[in-house]
Amino acid sequence: MSAQAGEEEAIAPAAVLRVTELSKRYASLVAVDRVSFTVRRREIVGLLGPNGAGKTTTINMVLGVLAPSSGLIQVAGLDLARQRARALAHANFAAVYAALPGNLTVAQNLRVFGLIYGVRGLTARIESLLAEFGLERLRDRKCGVLSSGEQTRVALAKAMLNRPELLLLDEPTSSLDPSAAQAARAHVRMLAREGGCGVLWTSHNMYEVEEVCDRVLFLSRGRILLEGDPRALPRERGARTLEELFIRLAREPLEARERR
Ligand code: ATP
């Protein structure tokens, strides 16, 4: 670690996200059930689990768009419930379901969000992101007419605008072709390694998870069943691949919980 990185670490907390005993109830349904985890600087954490496990609900609580029923969320050491605006200034996100305004062009969208985030040197930042995400050709196209893969690339560029310390990505590559998905993964990895950003990444693509994530949390019925290195976990749990382990855990969550 460089001397500068060491100094930064001393000032900023190592965990850019700390979630403690977080729960969300919808009437009788407990969508997220006393979940605790951290995401550290330079770390990419995969949030895995079958449909309805509580991944998006967790992400929406961390983004401050959904109020928790109980529990604590700290972003860059700031309590989200009490210092919401300051805490969220350190974060950003991209998700397929959060489309950017379709009547604005790519460049206009990046400018509007850059102004909202108070990005310094915005024009240069936009130019650099347009180049990094291969969007120069599309800069004057309205977002509403872009293909879903192109829209995802714009959403990822928007998510990088404020150089977030915490990046939340909900299935960021689900509509990308293999080449664009690989480029997006490389970009996020670079942001984590060189920019010191912590990333929470949801995906149903286990190949991608093994390639990109340093650690995974396996969520089922709102609870964390397993946590560990995606490359070591299958062996430790007697499965051949992460996909095989995922399928087994999704089908037998209670058994896995008892063995934990
Ligand atoms: P997927 O992989 O399908 O995206 P997920 O892990 O992101 O699933 P969530 O969207 O977090 O799952 O949903 C968790 C549970 O909470 C599901 O059973 C869902 O039906 C329920 N749920 C989510 N939002 C609401 C709501 N507004 N009212 C009632 N139940 C909800």
PDB file of N, CA and C in Angstrom, residues 38-92:
ATOM      1  N   THR A  38     -20.234  -5.714   5.917  1.00  0.00           N
ATOM      2  CA  THR A  38     -19.483  -4.501   5.578  1.00  0.00           C
ATOM      3  C   THR A  38     -18.981  -4.611   4.140  1.00  0.00           C
ATOM      4  N   VAL A  39     -18.708  -3.454   3.564  1.00  0.00           N
ATOM      5  CA  VAL A  39     -17.969  -3.389   2.301  1.00  0.00           C
ATOM      6  C   VAL A  39     -16.797  -2.454   2.569  1.00  0.00           C
ATOM      7  N   ARG A  40     -15.585  -2.968   2.341  1.00  0.00           N
ATOM      8  CA  ARG A  40     -14.402  -2.161   2.625  1.00  0.00           C
ATOM      9  C   ARG A  40     -13.939  -1.426   1.370  1.00  0.00           C
ATOM     10  N   ARG A  41     -13.083  -0.443   1.586  1.00  0.00           N
ATOM     11  CA  ARG A  41     -12.474   0.258   0.446  1.00  0.00           C
ATOM     12  C   ARG A  41     -11.731  -0.756  -0.418  1.00  0.00           C
ATOM     13  N   ARG A  42     -11.765  -0.570  -1.720  1.00  0.00           N
ATOM     14  CA  ARG A  42     -11.074  -1.424  -2.706  1.00  0.00           C
ATOM     15  C   ARG A  42     -11.634  -2.845  -2.766  1.00  0.00           C
ATOM     16  N   GLU A  43     -12.811  -3.062  -2.220  1.00  0.00           N
ATOM     17  CA  GLU A  43     -13.360  -4.417  -2.201  1.00  0.00           C
ATOM     18  C   GLU A  43     -14.647  -4.478  -3.027  1.00  0.00           C
ATOM     19  N   ILE A  44     -14.806  -5.564  -3.784  1.00  0.00           N
ATOM     20  CA  ILE A  44     -16.053  -5.766  -4.533  1.00  0.00           C
ATOM     21  C   ILE A  44     -16.784  -6.938  -3.885  1.00  0.00           C
ATOM     22  N   VAL A  45     -17.939  -6.641  -3.336  1.00  0.00           N
ATOM     23  CA  VAL A  45     -18.709  -7.658  -2.607  1.00  0.00           C
ATOM     24  C   VAL A  45     -19.948  -8.012  -3.429  1.00  0.00           C
ATOM     25  N   GLY A  46     -20.108  -9.286  -3.697  1.00  0.00           N
ATOM     26  CA  GLY A  46     -21.276  -9.755  -4.447  1.00  0.00           C
ATOM     27  C   GLY A  46     -22.423 -10.067  -3.498  1.00  0.00           C
ATOM     28  N   LEU A  47     -23.580  -9.532  -3.817  1.00  0.00           N
ATOM     29  CA  LEU A  47     -24.781  -9.834  -3.033  1.00  0.00           C
ATOM     30  C   LEU A  47     -25.606 -10.800  -3.882  1.00  0.00           C
ATOM     31  N   LEU A  48     -25.574 -12.065  -3.484  1.00  0.00           N
ATOM     32  CA  LEU A  48     -26.206 -13.117  -4.291  1.00  0.00           C
ATOM     33  C   LEU A  48     -27.442 -13.655  -3.602  1.00  0.00           C
ATOM     34  N   GLY A  49     -28.259 -14.324  -4.374  1.00  0.00           N
ATOM     35  CA  GLY A  49     -29.432 -14.959  -3.790  1.00  0.00           C
ATOM     36  C   GLY A  49     -30.521 -15.125  -4.817  1.00  0.00           C
ATOM     37  N   PRO A  50     -31.424 -16.083  -4.606  1.00  0.00           N
ATOM     38  CA  PRO A  50     -32.484 -16.327  -5.581  1.00  0.00           C
ATOM     39  C   PRO A  50     -33.467 -15.161  -5.672  1.00  0.00           C
ATOM     40  N   ASN A  51     -34.335 -15.208  -6.661  1.00  0.00           N
ATOM     41  CA  ASN A  51     -35.364 -14.168  -6.817  1.00  0.00           C
ATOM     42  C   ASN A  51     -36.138 -14.026  -5.521  1.00  0.00           C
ATOM     43  N   GLY A  52     -36.319 -12.766  -5.111  1.00  0.00           N
ATOM     44  CA  GLY A  52     -37.101 -12.503  -3.898  1.00  0.00           C
ATOM     45  C   GLY A  52     -36.317 -12.648  -2.601  1.00  0.00           C
ATOM     46  N   ALA A  53     -34.984 -12.836  -2.699  1.00  0.00           N
ATOM     47  CA  ALA A  53     -34.169 -13.058  -1.487  1.00  0.00           C
ATOM     48  C   ALA A  53     -34.034 -11.802  -0.627  1.00  0.00           C
ATOM     49  N   GLY A  54     -34.182 -10.627  -1.244  1.00  0.00           N
ATOM     50  CA  GLY A  54     -34.067  -9.383  -0.481  1.00  0.00           C
ATOM     51  C   GLY A  54     -32.905  -8.504  -0.916  1.00  0.00           C
ATOM     52  N   LYS A  55     -32.307  -8.794  -2.087  1.00  0.00           N
ATOM     53  CA  LYS A  55     -31.133  -8.042  -2.541  1.00  0.00           C
ATOM     54  C   LYS A  55     -31.489  -6.592  -2.873  1.00  0.00           C
ATOM     55  N   THR A  56     -32.518  -6.411  -3.725  1.00  0.00           N
ATOM     56  CA  THR A  56     -32.887  -5.051  -4.127  1.00  0.00           C
ATOM     57  C   THR A  56     -33.418  -4.262  -2.925  1.00  0.00           C
ATOM     58  N   THR A  57     -34.144  -4.926  -2.055  1.00  0.00           N
ATOM     59  CA  THR A  57     -34.648  -4.255  -0.853  1.00  0.00           C
ATOM     60  C   THR A  57     -33.467  -3.748  -0.021  1.00  0.00           C
ATOM     61  N   THR A  58     -32.441  -4.561   0.115  1.00  0.00           N
ATOM     62  CA  THR A  58     -31.245  -4.146   0.868  1.00  0.00           C
ATOM     63  C   THR A  58     -30.593  -2.941   0.192  1.00  0.00           C
ATOM     64  N   ILE A  59     -30.403  -3.035  -1.123  1.00  0.00           N
ATOM     65  CA  ILE A  59     -29.761  -1.933  -1.853  1.00  0.00           C
ATOM     66  C   ILE A  59     -30.587  -0.654  -1.744  1.00  0.00           C
ATOM     67  N   ASN A  60     -31.900  -0.774  -1.847  1.00  0.00           N
ATOM     68  CA  ASN A  60     -32.740   0.424  -1.760  1.00  0.00           C
ATOM     69  C   ASN A  60     -32.686   1.069  -0.376  1.00  0.00           C
ATOM     70  N   MET A  61     -32.492   0.266   0.649  1.00  0.00           N
ATOM     71  CA  MET A  61     -32.338   0.856   1.988  1.00  0.00           C
ATOM     72  C   MET A  61     -30.995   1.576   2.097  1.00  0.00           C
ATOM     73  N   VAL A  62     -29.950   0.976   1.515  1.00  0.00           N
ATOM     74  CA  VAL A  62     -28.627   1.623   1.560  1.00  0.00           C
ATOM     75  C   VAL A  62     -28.643   2.930   0.756  1.00  0.00           C
ATOM     76  N   LEU A  63     -29.467   2.957  -0.304  1.00  0.00           N
ATOM     77  CA  LEU A  63     -29.575   4.170  -1.125  1.00  0.00           C
ATOM     78  C   LEU A  63     -30.460   5.228  -0.486  1.00  0.00           C
ATOM     79  N   GLY A  64     -31.108   4.876   0.606  1.00  0.00           N
ATOM     80  CA  GLY A  64     -31.952   5.840   1.303  1.00  0.00           C
ATOM     81  C   GLY A  64     -33.310   6.044   0.654  1.00  0.00           C
ATOM     82  N   VAL A  65     -33.690   5.184  -0.311  1.00  0.00           N
ATOM     83  CA  VAL A  65     -35.001   5.355  -0.951  1.00  0.00           C
ATOM     84  C   VAL A  65     -36.075   4.515  -0.262  1.00  0.00           C
ATOM     85  N   LEU A  66     -35.658   3.639   0.625  1.00  0.00           N
ATOM     86  CA  LEU A  66     -36.588   2.783   1.354  1.00  0.00           C
ATOM     87  C   LEU A  66     -36.190   2.832   2.833  1.00  0.00           C
ATOM     88  N   ALA A  67     -37.169   3.118   3.686  1.00  0.00           N
ATOM     89  CA  ALA A  67     -36.844   3.231   5.116  1.00  0.00           C
ATOM     90  C   ALA A  67     -36.753   1.846   5.747  1.00  0.00           C
ATOM     91  N   PRO A  68     -35.679   1.555   6.483  1.00  0.00           N
ATOM     92  CA  PRO A  68     -35.589   0.256   7.160  1.00  0.00           C
ATOM     93  C   PRO A  68     -36.637   0.158   8.266  1.00  0.00           C
ATOM     94  N   SER A  69     -37.050  -1.066   8.605  1.00  0.00           N
ATOM     95  CA  SER A  69     -37.911  -1.257   9.777  1.00  0.00           C
ATOM     96  C   SER A  69     -37.060  -1.146  11.031  1.00  0.00           C
ATOM     97  N   SER A  70     -35.820  -1.629  10.959  1.00  0.00           N
ATOM     98  CA  SER A  70     -34.876  -1.469  12.067  1.00  0.00           C
ATOM     99  C   SER A  70     -33.467  -1.693  11.545  1.00  0.00           C
ATOM    100  N   GLY A  71     -32.490  -1.292  12.346  1.00  0.00           N
ATOM    101  CA  GLY A  71     -31.091  -1.500  11.963  1.00  0.00           C
ATOM    102  C   GLY A  71     -30.400  -0.202  11.621  1.00  0.00           C
ATOM    103  N   LEU A  72     -29.101  -0.333  11.372  1.00  0.00           N
ATOM    104  CA  LEU A  72     -28.236   0.835  11.171  1.00  0.00           C
ATOM    105  C   LEU A  72     -27.485   0.696   9.845  1.00  0.00           C
ATOM    106  N   ILE A  73     -27.394   1.816   9.104  1.00  0.00           N
ATOM    107  CA  ILE A  73     -26.603   1.844   7.865  1.00  0.00           C
ATOM    108  C   ILE A  73     -25.621   3.002   7.973  1.00  0.00           C
ATOM    109  N   GLN A  74     -24.329   2.704   7.818  1.00  0.00           N
ATOM    110  CA  GLN A  74     -23.321   3.771   7.821  1.00  0.00           C
ATOM    111  C   GLN A  74     -22.588   3.768   6.486  1.00  0.00           C
ATOM    112  N   VAL A  75     -22.573   4.937   5.847  1.00  0.00           N
ATOM    113  CA  VAL A  75     -21.843   5.096   4.586  1.00  0.00           C
ATOM    114  C   VAL A  75     -20.668   6.022   4.863  1.00  0.00           C
ATOM    115  N   ALA A  76     -19.463   5.560   4.578  1.00  0.00           N
ATOM    116  CA  ALA A  76     -18.242   6.324   4.864  1.00  0.00           C
ATOM    117  C   ALA A  76     -18.247   6.834   6.312  1.00  0.00           C
ATOM    118  N   GLY A  77     -18.718   6.010   7.213  1.00  0.00           N
ATOM    119  CA  GLY A  77     -18.715   6.343   8.637  1.00  0.00           C
ATOM    120  C   GLY A  77     -19.867   7.234   9.074  1.00  0.00           C
ATOM    121  N   LEU A  78     -20.749   7.611   8.122  1.00  0.00           N
ATOM    122  CA  LEU A  78     -21.859   8.522   8.459  1.00  0.00           C
ATOM    123  C   LEU A  78     -23.160   7.735   8.564  1.00  0.00           C
ATOM    124  N   ASP A  79     -23.926   8.040   9.604  1.00  0.00           N
ATOM    125  CA  ASP A  79     -25.205   7.363   9.835  1.00  0.00           C
ATOM    126  C   ASP A  79     -26.229   7.868   8.811  1.00  0.00           C
ATOM    127  N   LEU A  80     -26.707   6.949   7.972  1.00  0.00           N
ATOM    128  CA  LEU A  80     -27.625   7.334   6.894  1.00  0.00           C
ATOM    129  C   LEU A  80     -28.918   7.944   7.427  1.00  0.00           C
ATOM    130  N   ALA A  81     -29.393   7.459   8.557  1.00  0.00           N
ATOM    131  CA  ALA A  81     -30.664   7.967   9.099  1.00  0.00           C
ATOM    132  C   ALA A  81     -30.517   9.411   9.591  1.00  0.00           C
ATOM    133  N   ARG A  82     -29.325   9.756  10.092  1.00  0.00           N
ATOM    134  CA  ARG A  82     -29.168  11.086  10.694  1.00  0.00           C
ATOM    135  C   ARG A  82     -28.427  12.077   9.804  1.00  0.00           C
ATOM    136  N   GLN A  83     -27.548  11.556   8.911  1.00  0.00           N
ATOM    137  CA  GLN A  83     -26.758  12.463   8.061  1.00  0.00           C
ATOM    138  C   GLN A  83     -26.925  12.044   6.604  1.00  0.00           C
ATOM    139  N   ARG A  84     -28.170  11.932   6.228  1.00  0.00           N
ATOM    140  CA  ARG A  84     -28.522  11.359   4.934  1.00  0.00           C
ATOM    141  C   ARG A  84     -27.793  12.000   3.743  1.00  0.00           C
ATOM    142  N   ALA A  85     -27.910  13.337   3.605  1.00  0.00           N
ATOM    143  CA  ALA A  85     -27.330  13.998   2.428  1.00  0.00           C
ATOM    144  C   ALA A  85     -25.814  13.830   2.398  1.00  0.00           C
ATOM    145  N   ARG A  86     -25.161  13.997   3.538  1.00  0.00           N
ATOM    146  CA  ARG A  86     -23.695  13.861   3.586  1.00  0.00           C
ATOM    147  C   ARG A  86     -23.278  12.421   3.285  1.00  0.00           C
ATOM    148  N   ALA A  87     -24.031  11.476   3.843  1.00  0.00           N
ATOM    149  CA  ALA A  87     -23.693  10.064   3.623  1.00  0.00           C
ATOM    150  C   ALA A  87     -23.855   9.711   2.141  1.00  0.00           C
ATOM    151  N   LEU A  88     -24.970  10.142   1.535  1.00  0.00           N
ATOM    152  CA  LEU A  88     -25.243   9.753   0.146  1.00  0.00           C
ATOM    153  C   LEU A  88     -24.333  10.452  -0.859  1.00  0.00           C
ATOM    154  N   ALA A  89     -23.714  11.566  -0.448  1.00  0.00           N
ATOM    155  CA  ALA A  89     -22.765  12.244  -1.339  1.00  0.00           C
ATOM    156  C   ALA A  89     -21.554  11.346  -1.627  1.00  0.00           C
ATOM    157  N   HIS A  90     -21.328  10.334  -0.789  1.00  0.00           N
ATOM    158  CA  HIS A  90     -20.201   9.421  -0.981  1.00  0.00           C
ATOM    159  C   HIS A  90     -20.573   8.205  -1.827  1.00  0.00           C
ATOM    160  N   ALA A  91     -21.852   8.125  -2.240  1.00  0.00           N
ATOM    161  CA  ALA A  91     -22.313   6.896  -2.909  1.00  0.00           C
ATOM    162  C   ALA A  91     -22.869   7.198  -4.304  1.00  0.00           C
ATOM    163  N   ASN A  92     -23.024   6.156  -5.095  1.00  0.00           N
ATOM    164  CA  ASN A  92     -23.751   6.259  -6.360  1.00  0.00           C
ATOM    165  C   ASN A  92     -24.203   4.859  -6.751  1.00  0.00           C
TER     166      ASN A  92
END
